[in-house]
PDB file of C-alpha atoms in Angstrom:
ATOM      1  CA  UNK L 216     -97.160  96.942  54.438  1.00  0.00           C
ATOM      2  CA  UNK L 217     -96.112 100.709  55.446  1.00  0.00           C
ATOM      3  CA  UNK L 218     -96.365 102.000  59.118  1.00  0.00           C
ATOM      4  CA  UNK L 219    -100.242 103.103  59.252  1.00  0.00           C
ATOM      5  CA  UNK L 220     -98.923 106.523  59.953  1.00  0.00           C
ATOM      6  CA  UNK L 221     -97.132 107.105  57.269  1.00  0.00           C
ATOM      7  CA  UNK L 222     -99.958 106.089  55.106  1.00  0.00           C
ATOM      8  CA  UNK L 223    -101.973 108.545  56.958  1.00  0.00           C
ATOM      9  CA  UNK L 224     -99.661 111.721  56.935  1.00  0.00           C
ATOM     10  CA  UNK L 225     -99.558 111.369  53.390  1.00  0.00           C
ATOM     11  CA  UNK L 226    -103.169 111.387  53.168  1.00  0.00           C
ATOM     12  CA  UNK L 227    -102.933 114.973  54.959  1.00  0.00           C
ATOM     13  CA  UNK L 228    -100.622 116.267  52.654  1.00  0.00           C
ATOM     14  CA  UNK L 229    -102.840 115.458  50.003  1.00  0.00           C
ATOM     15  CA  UNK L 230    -105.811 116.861  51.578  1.00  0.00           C
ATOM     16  CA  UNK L 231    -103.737 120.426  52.638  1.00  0.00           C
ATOM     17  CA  UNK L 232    -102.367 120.644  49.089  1.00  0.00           C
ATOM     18  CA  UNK L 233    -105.752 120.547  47.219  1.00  0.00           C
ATOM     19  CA  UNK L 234    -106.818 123.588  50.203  1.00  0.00           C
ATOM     20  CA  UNK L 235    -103.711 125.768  49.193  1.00  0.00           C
ATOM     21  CA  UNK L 236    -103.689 124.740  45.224  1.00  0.00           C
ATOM     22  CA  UNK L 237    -105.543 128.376  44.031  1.00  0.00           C
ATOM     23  CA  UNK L 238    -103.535 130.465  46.329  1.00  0.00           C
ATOM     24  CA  UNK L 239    -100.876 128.611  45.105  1.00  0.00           C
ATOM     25  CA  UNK L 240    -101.375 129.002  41.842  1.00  0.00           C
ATOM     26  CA  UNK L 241    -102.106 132.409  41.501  1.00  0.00           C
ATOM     27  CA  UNK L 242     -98.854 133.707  44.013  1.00  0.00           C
ATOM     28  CA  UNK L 243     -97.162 131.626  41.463  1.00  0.00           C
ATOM     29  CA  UNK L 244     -98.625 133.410  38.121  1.00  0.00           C
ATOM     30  CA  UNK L 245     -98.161 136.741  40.084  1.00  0.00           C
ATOM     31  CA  UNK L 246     -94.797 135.397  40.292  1.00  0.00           C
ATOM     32  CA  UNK L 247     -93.606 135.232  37.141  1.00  0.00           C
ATOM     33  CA  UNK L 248     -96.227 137.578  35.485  1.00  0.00           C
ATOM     34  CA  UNK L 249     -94.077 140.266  33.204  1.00  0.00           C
ATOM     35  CA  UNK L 250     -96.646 142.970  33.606  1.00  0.00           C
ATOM     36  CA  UNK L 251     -95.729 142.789  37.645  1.00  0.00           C
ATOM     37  CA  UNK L 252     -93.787 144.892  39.967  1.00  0.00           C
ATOM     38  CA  UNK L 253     -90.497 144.635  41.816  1.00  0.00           C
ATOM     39  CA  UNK L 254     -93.191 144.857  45.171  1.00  0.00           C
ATOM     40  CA  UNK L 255     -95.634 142.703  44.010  1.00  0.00           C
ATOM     41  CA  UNK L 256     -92.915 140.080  42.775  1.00  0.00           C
ATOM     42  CA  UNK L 257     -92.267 140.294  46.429  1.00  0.00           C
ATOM     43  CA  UNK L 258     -95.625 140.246  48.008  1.00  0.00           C
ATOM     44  CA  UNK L 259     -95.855 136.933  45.982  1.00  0.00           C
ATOM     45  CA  UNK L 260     -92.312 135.486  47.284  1.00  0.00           C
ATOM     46  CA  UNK L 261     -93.297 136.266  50.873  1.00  0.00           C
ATOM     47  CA  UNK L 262     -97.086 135.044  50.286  1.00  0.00           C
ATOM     48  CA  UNK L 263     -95.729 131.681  49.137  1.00  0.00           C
ATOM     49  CA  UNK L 264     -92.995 130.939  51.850  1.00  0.00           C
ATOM     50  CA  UNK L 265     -95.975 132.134  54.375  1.00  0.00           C
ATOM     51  CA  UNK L 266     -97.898 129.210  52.860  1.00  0.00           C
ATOM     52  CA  UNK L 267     -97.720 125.958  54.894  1.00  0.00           C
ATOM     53  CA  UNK L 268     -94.873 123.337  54.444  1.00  0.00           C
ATOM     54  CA  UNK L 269     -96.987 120.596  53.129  1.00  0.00           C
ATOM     55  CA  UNK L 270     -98.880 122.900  51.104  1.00  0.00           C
ATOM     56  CA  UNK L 271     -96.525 122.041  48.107  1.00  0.00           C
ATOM     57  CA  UNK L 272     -97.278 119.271  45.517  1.00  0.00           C
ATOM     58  CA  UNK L 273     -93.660 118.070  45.985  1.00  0.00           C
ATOM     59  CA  UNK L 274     -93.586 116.694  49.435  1.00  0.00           C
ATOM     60  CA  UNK L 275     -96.702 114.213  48.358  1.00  0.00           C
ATOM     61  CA  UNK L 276     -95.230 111.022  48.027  1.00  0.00           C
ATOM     62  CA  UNK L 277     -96.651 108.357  45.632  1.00  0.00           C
ATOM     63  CA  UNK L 278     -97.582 105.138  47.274  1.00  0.00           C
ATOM     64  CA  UNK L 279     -99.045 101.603  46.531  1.00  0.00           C
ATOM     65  CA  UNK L 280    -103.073 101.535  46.439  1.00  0.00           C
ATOM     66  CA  UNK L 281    -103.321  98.609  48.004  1.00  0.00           C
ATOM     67  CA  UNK L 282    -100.254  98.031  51.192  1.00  0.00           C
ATOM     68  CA  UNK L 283     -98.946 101.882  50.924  1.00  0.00           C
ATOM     69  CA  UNK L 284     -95.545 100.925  49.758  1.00  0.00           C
ATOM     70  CA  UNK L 285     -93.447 103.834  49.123  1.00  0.00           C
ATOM     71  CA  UNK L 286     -90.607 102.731  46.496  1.00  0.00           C
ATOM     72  CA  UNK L 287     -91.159 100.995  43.350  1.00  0.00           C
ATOM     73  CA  UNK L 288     -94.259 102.487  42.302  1.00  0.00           C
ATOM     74  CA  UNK L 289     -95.699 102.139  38.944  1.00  0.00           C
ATOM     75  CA  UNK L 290     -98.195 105.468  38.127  1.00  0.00           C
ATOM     76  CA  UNK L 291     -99.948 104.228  35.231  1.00  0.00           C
ATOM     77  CA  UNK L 292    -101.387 101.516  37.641  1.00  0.00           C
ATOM     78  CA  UNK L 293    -101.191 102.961  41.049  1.00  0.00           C
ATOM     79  CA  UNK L 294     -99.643  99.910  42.512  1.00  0.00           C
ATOM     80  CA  UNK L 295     -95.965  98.894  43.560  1.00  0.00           C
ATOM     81  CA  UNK L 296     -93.802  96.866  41.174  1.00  0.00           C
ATOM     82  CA  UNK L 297     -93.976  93.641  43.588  1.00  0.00           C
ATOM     83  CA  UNK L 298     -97.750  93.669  43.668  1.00  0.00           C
ATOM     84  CA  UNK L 299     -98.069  94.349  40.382  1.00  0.00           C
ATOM     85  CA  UNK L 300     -96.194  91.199  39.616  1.00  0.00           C
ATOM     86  CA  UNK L 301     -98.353  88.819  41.877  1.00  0.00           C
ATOM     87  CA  UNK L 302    -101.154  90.571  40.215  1.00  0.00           C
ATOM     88  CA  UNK L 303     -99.733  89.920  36.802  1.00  0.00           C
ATOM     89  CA  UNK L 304     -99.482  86.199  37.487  1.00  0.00           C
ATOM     90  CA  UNK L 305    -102.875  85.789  38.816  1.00  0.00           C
ATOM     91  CA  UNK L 306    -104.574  87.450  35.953  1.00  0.00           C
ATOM     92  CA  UNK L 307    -106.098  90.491  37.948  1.00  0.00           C
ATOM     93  CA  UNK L 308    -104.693  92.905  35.069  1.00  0.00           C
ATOM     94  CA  UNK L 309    -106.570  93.344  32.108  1.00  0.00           C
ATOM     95  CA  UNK L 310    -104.270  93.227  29.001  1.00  0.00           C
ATOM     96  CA  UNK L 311    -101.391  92.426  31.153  1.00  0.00           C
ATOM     97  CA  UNK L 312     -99.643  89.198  30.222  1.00  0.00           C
ATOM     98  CA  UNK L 313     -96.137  87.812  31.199  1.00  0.00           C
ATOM     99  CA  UNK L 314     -93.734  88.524  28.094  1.00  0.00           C
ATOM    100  CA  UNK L 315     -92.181  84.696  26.402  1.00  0.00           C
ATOM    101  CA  UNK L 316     -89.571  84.579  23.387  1.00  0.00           C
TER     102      UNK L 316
END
């Protein structure tokens, strides 16, 4: 089980990324837009570093569903490798069956 803090930060992160994801976006199009100045190239630069640390999509990190572990998570399921496992064995996971030959 992770530190209920950590688990909670990263729930902020999430929450602040979704509020800057237009501006983002579109200092990120003006960016790398061809039709674009030098200036507004640089309006766009400076608009993004002005943009809050934990505004990027980067510095979310993926954790288990169900205990917030941060390593070993598989995405397709949303849980970590170790629960997924114990899950595995117990027959919580549809389709999911432990491989024999």
């Amino acid at each position: 089980m992770a530190k209920k803090s950590k688990i909670a930060r990263n729930e902020q992160r999430k929450v602040i990324v979704n509020r800057y994801a237009a501006k983002r976006l579109e200092l990120k199009k003006a960016l790398v837009s061809p039709t674009s100045t030098d200036e507004e190239r640089e309006a766009a630069r400076l608009g993004l570093q002005k943009l809050p640390r934990n505004a990027s999509p980067i510095r979310v990190r993926s954790r288990d569903a169900v205990d917030g572990r941060p390593r070993g998570v598989l995405t397709k399921f949303g849980i970590s490798r170790v629960r997924f496992r114990d899950m595995a064995h117990r027959g919580e996971l549809p389709g999911i069956t432990k491989s024999s030959w």
